[in-house]
Short mmCIF file of N, CA and C in Angstrom, two decimals:
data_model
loop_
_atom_site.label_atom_id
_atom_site.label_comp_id
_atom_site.label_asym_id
_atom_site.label_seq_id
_atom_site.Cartn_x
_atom_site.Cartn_y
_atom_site.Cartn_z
N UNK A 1 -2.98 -47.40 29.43
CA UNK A 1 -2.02 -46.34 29.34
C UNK A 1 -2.16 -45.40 30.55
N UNK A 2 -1.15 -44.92 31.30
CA UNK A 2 -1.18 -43.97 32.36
C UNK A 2 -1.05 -43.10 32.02
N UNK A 3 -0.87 -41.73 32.58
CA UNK A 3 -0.67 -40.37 32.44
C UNK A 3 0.80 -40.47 32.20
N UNK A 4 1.45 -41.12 32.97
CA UNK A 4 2.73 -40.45 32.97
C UNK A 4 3.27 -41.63 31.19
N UNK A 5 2.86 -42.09 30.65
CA UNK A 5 2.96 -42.85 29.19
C UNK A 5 2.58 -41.70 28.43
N UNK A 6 1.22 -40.98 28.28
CA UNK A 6 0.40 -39.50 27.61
C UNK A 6 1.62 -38.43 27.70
N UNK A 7 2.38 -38.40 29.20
CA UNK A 7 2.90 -37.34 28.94
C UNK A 7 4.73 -37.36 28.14
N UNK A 8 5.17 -38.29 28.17
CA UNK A 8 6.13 -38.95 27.57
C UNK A 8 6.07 -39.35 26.09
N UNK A 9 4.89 -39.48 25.60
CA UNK A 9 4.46 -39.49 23.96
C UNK A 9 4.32 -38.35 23.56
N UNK A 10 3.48 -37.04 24.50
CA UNK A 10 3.69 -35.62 24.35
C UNK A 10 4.84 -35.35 24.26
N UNK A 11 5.46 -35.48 24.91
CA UNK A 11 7.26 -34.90 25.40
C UNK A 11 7.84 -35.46 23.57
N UNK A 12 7.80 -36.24 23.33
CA UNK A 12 8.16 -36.91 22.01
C UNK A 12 7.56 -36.12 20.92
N UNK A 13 6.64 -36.03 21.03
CA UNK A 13 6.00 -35.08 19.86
C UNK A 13 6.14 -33.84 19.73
N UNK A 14 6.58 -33.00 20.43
CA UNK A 14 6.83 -32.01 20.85
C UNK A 14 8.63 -32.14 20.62
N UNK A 15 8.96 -32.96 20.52
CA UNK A 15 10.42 -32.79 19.97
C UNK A 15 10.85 -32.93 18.68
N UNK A 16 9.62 -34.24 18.42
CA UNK A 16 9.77 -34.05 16.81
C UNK A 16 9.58 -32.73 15.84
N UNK A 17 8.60 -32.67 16.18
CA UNK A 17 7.84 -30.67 15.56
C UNK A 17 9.09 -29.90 16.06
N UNK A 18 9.44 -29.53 17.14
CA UNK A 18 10.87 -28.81 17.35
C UNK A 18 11.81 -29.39 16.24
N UNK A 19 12.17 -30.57 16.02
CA UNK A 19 13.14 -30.72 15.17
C UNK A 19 12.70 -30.77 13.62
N UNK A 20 11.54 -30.93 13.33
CA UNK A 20 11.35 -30.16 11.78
C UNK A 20 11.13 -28.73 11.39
N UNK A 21 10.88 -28.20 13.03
CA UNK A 21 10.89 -26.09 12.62
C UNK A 21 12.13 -25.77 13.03
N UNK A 22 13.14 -26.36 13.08
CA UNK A 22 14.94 -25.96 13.63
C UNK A 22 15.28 -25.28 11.91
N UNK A 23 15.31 -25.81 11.05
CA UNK A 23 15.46 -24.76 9.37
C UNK A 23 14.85 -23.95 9.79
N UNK A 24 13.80 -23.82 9.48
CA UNK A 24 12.92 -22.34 9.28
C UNK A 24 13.05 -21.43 10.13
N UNK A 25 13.52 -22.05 11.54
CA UNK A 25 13.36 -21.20 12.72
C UNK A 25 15.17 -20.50 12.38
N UNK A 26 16.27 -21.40 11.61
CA UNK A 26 17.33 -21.09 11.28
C UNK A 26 17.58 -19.96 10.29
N UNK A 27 16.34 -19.85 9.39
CA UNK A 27 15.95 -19.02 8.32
C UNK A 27 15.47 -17.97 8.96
N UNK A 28 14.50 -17.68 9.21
CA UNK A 28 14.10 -16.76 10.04
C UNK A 28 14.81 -16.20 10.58
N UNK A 29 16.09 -16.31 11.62
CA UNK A 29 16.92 -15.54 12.10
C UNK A 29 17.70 -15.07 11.11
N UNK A 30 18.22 -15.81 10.16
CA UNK A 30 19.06 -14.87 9.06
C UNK A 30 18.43 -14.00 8.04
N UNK A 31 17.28 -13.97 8.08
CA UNK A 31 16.52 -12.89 7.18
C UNK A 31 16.35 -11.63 7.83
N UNK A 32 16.30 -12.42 9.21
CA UNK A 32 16.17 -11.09 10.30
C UNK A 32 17.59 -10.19 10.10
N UNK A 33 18.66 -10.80 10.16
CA UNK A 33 20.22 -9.96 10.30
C UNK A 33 20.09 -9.45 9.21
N UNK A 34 20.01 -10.06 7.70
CA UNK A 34 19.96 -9.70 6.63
C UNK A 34 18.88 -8.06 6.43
N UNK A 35 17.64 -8.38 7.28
CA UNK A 35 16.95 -7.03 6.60
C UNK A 35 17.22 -6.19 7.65
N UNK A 36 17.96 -6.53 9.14
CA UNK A 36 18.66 -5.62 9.84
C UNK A 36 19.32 -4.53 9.07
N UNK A 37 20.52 -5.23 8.42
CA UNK A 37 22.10 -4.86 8.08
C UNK A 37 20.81 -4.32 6.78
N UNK A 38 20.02 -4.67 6.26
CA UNK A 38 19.27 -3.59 5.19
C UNK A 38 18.61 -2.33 5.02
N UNK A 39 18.17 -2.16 6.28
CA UNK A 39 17.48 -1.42 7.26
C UNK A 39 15.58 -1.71 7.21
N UNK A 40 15.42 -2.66 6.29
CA UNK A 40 14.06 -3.17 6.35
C UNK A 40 13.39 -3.36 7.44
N UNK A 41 12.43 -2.84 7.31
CA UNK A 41 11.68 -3.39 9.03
C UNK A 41 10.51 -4.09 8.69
N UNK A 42 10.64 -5.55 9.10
CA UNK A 42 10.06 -6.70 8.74
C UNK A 42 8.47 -6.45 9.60
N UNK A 43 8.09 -6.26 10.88
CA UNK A 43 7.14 -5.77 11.27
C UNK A 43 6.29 -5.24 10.62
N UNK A 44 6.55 -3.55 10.06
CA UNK A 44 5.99 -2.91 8.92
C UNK A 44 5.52 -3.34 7.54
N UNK A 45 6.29 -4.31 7.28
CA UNK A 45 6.31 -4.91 5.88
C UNK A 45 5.27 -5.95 6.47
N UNK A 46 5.38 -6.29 7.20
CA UNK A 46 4.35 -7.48 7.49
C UNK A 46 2.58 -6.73 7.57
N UNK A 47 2.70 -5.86 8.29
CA UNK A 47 1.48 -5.32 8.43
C UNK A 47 1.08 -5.18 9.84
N UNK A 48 2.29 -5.86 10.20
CA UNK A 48 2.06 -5.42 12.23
C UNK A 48 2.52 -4.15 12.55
N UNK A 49 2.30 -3.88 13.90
CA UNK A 49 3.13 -3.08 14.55
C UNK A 49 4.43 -2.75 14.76
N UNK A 50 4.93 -1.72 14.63
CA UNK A 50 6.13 -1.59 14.44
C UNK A 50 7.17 -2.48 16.24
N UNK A 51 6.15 -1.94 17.08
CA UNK A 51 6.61 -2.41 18.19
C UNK A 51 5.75 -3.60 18.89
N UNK A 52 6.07 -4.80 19.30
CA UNK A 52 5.40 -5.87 19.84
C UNK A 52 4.50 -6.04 20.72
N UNK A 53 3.52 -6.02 21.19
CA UNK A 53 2.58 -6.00 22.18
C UNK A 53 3.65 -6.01 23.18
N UNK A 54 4.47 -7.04 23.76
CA UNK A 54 5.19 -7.09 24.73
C UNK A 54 5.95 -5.48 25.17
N UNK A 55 6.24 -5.31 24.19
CA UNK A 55 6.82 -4.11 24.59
C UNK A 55 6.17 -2.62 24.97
N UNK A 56 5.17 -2.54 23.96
CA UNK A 56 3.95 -1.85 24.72
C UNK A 56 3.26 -1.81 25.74
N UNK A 57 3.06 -3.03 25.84
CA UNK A 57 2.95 -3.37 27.63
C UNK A 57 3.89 -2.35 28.58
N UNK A 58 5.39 -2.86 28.41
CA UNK A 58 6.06 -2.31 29.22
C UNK A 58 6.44 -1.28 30.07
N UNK A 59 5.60 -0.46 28.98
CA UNK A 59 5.52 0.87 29.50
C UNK A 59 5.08 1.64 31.02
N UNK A 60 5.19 2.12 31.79
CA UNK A 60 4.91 2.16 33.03
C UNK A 60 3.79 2.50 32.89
N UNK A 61 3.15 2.18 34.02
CA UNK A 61 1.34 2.87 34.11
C UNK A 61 0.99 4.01 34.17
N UNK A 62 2.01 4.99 34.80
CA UNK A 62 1.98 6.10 35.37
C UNK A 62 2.13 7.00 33.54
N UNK A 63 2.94 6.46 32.69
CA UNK A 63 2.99 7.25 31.39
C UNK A 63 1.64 7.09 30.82
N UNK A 64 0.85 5.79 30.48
CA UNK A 64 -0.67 5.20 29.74
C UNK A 64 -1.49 6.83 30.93
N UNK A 65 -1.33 6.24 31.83
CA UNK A 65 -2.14 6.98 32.94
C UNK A 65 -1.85 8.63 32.65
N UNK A 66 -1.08 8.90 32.99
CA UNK A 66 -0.79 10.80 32.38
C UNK A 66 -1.63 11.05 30.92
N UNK A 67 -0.87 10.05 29.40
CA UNK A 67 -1.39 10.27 28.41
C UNK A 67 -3.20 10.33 28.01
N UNK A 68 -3.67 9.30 29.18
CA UNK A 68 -5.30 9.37 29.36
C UNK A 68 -5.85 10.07 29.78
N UNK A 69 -5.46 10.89 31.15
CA UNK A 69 -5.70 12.47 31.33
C UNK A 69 -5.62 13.52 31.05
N UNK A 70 -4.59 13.24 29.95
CA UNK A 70 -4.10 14.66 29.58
C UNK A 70 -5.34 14.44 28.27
N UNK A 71 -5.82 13.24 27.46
CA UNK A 71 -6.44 13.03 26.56
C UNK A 71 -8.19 13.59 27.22
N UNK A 72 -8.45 13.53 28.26
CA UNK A 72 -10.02 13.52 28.55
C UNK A 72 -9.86 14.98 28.99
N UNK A 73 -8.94 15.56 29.28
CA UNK A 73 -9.09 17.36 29.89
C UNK A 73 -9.21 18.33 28.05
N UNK A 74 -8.84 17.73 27.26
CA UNK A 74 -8.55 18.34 25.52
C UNK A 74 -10.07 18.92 25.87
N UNK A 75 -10.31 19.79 25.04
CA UNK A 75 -11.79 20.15 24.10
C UNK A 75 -12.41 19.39 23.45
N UNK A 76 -13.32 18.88 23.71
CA UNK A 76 -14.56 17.89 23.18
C UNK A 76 -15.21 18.51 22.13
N UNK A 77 -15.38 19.97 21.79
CA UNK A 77 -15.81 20.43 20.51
C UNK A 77 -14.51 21.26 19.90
N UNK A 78 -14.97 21.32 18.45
CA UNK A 78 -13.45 22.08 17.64
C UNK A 78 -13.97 22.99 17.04
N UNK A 79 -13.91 24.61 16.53
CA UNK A 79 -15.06 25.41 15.91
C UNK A 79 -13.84 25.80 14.78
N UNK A 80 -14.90 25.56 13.57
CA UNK A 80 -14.12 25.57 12.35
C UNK A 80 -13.62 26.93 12.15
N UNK A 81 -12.15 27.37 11.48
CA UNK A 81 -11.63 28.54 11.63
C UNK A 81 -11.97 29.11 10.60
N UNK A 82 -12.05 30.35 10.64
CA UNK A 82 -12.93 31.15 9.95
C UNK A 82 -11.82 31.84 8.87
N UNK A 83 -11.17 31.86 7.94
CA UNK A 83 -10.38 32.06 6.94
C UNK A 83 -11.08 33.53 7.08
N UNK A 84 -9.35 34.65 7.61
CA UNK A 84 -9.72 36.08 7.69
C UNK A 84 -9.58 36.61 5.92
N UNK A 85 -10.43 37.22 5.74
CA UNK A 85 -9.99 38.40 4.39
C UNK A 85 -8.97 38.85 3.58
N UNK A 86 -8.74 38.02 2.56
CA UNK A 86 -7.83 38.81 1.72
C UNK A 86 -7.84 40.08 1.51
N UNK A 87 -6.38 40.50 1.43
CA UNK A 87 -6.31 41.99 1.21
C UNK A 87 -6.74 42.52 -0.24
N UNK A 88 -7.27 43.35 -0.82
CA UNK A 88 -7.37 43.46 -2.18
C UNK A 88 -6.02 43.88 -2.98
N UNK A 89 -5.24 43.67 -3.54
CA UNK A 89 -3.79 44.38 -4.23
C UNK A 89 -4.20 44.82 -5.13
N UNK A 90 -3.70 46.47 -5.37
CA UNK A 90 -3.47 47.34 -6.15
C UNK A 90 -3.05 46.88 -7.65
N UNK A 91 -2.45 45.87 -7.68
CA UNK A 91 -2.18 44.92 -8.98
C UNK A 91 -1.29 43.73 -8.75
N UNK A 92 -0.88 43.29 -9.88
CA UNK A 92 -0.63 42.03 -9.16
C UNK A 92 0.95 42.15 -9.13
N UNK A 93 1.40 40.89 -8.26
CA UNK A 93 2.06 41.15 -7.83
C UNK A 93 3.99 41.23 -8.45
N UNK A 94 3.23 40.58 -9.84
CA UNK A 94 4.68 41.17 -10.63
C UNK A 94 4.44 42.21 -10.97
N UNK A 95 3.79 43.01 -11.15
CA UNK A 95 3.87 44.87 -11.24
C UNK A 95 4.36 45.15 -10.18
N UNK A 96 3.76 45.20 -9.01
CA UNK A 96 4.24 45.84 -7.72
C UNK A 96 5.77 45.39 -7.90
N UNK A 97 6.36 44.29 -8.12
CA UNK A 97 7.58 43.91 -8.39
C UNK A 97 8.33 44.86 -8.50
N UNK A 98 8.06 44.73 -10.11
CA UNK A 98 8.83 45.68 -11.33
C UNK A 98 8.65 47.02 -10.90
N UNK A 99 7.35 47.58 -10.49
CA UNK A 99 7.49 49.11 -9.95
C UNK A 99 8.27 49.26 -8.92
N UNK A 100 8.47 48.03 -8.14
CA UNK A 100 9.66 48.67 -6.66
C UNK A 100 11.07 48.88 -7.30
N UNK A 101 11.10 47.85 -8.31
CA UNK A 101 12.43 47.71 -8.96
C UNK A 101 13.13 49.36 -9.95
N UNK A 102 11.81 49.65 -10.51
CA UNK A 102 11.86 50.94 -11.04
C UNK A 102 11.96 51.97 -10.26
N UNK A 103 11.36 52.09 -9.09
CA UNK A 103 11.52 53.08 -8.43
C UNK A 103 12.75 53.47 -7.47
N UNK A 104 13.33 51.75 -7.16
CA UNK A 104 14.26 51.82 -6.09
C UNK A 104 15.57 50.76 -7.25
N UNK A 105 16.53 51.23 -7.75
CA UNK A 105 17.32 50.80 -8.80
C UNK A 105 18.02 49.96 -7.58
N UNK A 106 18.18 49.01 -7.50
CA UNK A 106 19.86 48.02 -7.01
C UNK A 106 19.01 47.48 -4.81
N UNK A 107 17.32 47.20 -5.54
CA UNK A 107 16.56 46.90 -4.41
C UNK A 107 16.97 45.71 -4.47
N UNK A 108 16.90 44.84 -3.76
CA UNK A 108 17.14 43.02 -3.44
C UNK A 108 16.10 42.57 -2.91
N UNK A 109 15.48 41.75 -3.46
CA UNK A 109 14.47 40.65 -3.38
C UNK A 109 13.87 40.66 -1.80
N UNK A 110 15.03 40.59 -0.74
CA UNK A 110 14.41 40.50 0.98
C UNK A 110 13.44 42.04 0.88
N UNK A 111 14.37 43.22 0.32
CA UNK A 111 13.87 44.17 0.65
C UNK A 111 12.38 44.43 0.26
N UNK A 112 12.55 44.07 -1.00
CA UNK A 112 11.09 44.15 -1.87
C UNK A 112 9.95 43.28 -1.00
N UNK A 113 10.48 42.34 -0.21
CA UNK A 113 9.58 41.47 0.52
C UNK A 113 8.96 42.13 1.58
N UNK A 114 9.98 43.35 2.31
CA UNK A 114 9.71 43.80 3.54
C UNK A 114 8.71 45.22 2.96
N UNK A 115 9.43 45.47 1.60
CA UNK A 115 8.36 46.73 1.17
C UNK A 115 6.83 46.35 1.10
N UNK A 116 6.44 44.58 0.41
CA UNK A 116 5.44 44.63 0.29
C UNK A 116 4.26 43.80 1.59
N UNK A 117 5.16 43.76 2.73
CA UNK A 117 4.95 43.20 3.45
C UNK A 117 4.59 41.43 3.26
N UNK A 118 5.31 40.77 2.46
CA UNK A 118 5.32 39.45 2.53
C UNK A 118 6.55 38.60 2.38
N UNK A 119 6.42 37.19 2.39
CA UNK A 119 7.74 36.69 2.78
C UNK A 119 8.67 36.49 1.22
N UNK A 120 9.87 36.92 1.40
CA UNK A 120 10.21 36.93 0.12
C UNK A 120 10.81 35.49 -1.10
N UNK A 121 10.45 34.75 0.02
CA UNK A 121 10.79 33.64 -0.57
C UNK A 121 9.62 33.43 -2.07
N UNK A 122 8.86 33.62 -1.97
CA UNK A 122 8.03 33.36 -2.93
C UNK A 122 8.30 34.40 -4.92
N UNK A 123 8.67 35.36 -3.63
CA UNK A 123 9.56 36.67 -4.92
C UNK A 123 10.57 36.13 -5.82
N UNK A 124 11.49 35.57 -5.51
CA UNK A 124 12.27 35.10 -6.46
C UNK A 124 11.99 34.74 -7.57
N UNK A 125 10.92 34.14 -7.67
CA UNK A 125 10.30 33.65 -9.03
C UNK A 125 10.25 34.76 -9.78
N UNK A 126 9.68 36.01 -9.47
CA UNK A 126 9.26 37.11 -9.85
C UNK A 126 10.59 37.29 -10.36
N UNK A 127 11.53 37.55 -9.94
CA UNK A 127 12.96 38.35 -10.37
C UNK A 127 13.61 37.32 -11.31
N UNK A 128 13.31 35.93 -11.34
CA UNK A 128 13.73 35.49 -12.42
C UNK A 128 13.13 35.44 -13.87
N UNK A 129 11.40 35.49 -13.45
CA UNK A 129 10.42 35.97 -14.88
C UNK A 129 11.07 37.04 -15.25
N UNK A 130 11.09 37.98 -14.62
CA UNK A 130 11.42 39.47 -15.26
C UNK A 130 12.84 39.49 -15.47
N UNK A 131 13.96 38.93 -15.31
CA UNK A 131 15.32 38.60 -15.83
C UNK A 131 15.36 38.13 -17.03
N UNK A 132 14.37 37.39 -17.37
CA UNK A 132 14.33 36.30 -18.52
C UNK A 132 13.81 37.22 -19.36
N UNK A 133 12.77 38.15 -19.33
CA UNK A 133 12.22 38.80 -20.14
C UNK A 133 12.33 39.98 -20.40
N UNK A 134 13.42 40.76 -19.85
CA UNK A 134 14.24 41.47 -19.95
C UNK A 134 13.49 42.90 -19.68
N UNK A 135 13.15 42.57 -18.72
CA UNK A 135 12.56 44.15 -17.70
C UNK A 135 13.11 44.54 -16.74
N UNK A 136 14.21 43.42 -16.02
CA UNK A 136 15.36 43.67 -15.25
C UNK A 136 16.44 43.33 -15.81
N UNK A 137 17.18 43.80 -14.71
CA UNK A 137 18.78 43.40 -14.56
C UNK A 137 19.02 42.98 -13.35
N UNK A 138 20.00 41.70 -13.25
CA UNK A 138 20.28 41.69 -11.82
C UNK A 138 21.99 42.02 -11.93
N UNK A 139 22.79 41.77 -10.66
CA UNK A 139 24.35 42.23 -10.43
C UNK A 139 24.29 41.81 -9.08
N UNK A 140 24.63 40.24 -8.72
CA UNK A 140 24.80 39.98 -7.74
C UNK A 140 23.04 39.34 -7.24
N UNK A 141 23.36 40.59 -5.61
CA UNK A 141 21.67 40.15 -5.32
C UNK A 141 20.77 41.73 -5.68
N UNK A 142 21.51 42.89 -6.50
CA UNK A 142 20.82 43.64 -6.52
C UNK A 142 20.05 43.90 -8.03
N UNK A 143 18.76 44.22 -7.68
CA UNK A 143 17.74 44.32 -9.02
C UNK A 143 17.93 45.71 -9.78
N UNK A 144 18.21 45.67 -10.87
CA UNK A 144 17.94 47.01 -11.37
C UNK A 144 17.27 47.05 -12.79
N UNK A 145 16.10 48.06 -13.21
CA UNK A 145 15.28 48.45 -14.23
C UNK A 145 15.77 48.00 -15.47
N UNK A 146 15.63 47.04 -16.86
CA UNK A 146 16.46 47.67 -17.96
C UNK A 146 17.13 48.45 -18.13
N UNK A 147 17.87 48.57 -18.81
CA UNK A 147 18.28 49.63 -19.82
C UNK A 147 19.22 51.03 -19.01
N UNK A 148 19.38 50.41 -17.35
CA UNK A 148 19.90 51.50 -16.39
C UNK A 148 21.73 51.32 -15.97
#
């Protein structure tokens, strides 16, 4: 047998295997359109990378190269932050509520936020406990005392 017989039985075998992975390789592309048009990302689901080595590669040197310098100039130590001091409050903070509400009839929730110096998003809760339980009134967005 010569080489050029070896490589002509290769060439043959190599066509056969091509022509029994032509399905699967036919399958494969339509699962692909299919979890396209699904928005599945077959990569992820697989457990690879979202993006292909090939394409990672691609990237210019000069970007790998910037991102590696900019990575070795960072701080090599990190000093744990020191959680500053709570303030102590006068009471809590549905009293302070209800007392702004008592004191200042037809106050609104932002204001009460800016009186107690915090953000008022968290207040609302407050103005709906005390709605429910009938220590306010509201009218709109303004708060007013019971019974006023």
């Amino acid at each position: 047998m010569t080489v050029l017989d070896d490589l002509k039985k290769l060439e043959a075998s190599i066509v056969a295997r091509y022509q029994q992975l032509q399905p699967a390789l036919a399958e494969i592309e339509e699962l692909r359109r299919v979890a396209e048009r699904l928005g599945v990302n077959l990569d992820r689901a697989a457990g690879r990378a979202s993006k292909p080595a090939a394409a990672r590669a691609a990237k210019p040197a000069q970007t790998r190269a910037r991102r590696s310098s900019a990575a070795s100039t960072r701080r090599k130590t990190s000093k744990a932050k020191v959680a500053a001091p709570r303030r102590p409050r006068a009471g809590g903070r549905r009293e302070q509520f209800l007392k702004l509400v008592t004191e200042r009839p037809g106050i609104t929730v932002p204001e009460i936020g800016k009186a107690l110096k915090v953000d008022p998003t968290g207040l609302y809760r407050y103005a709906k406990q005390l709605e429910a339980d009938g220590s306010i009134t509201k009218t709109g967005t303004q708060l007013f005392p019971a019974g006023s």
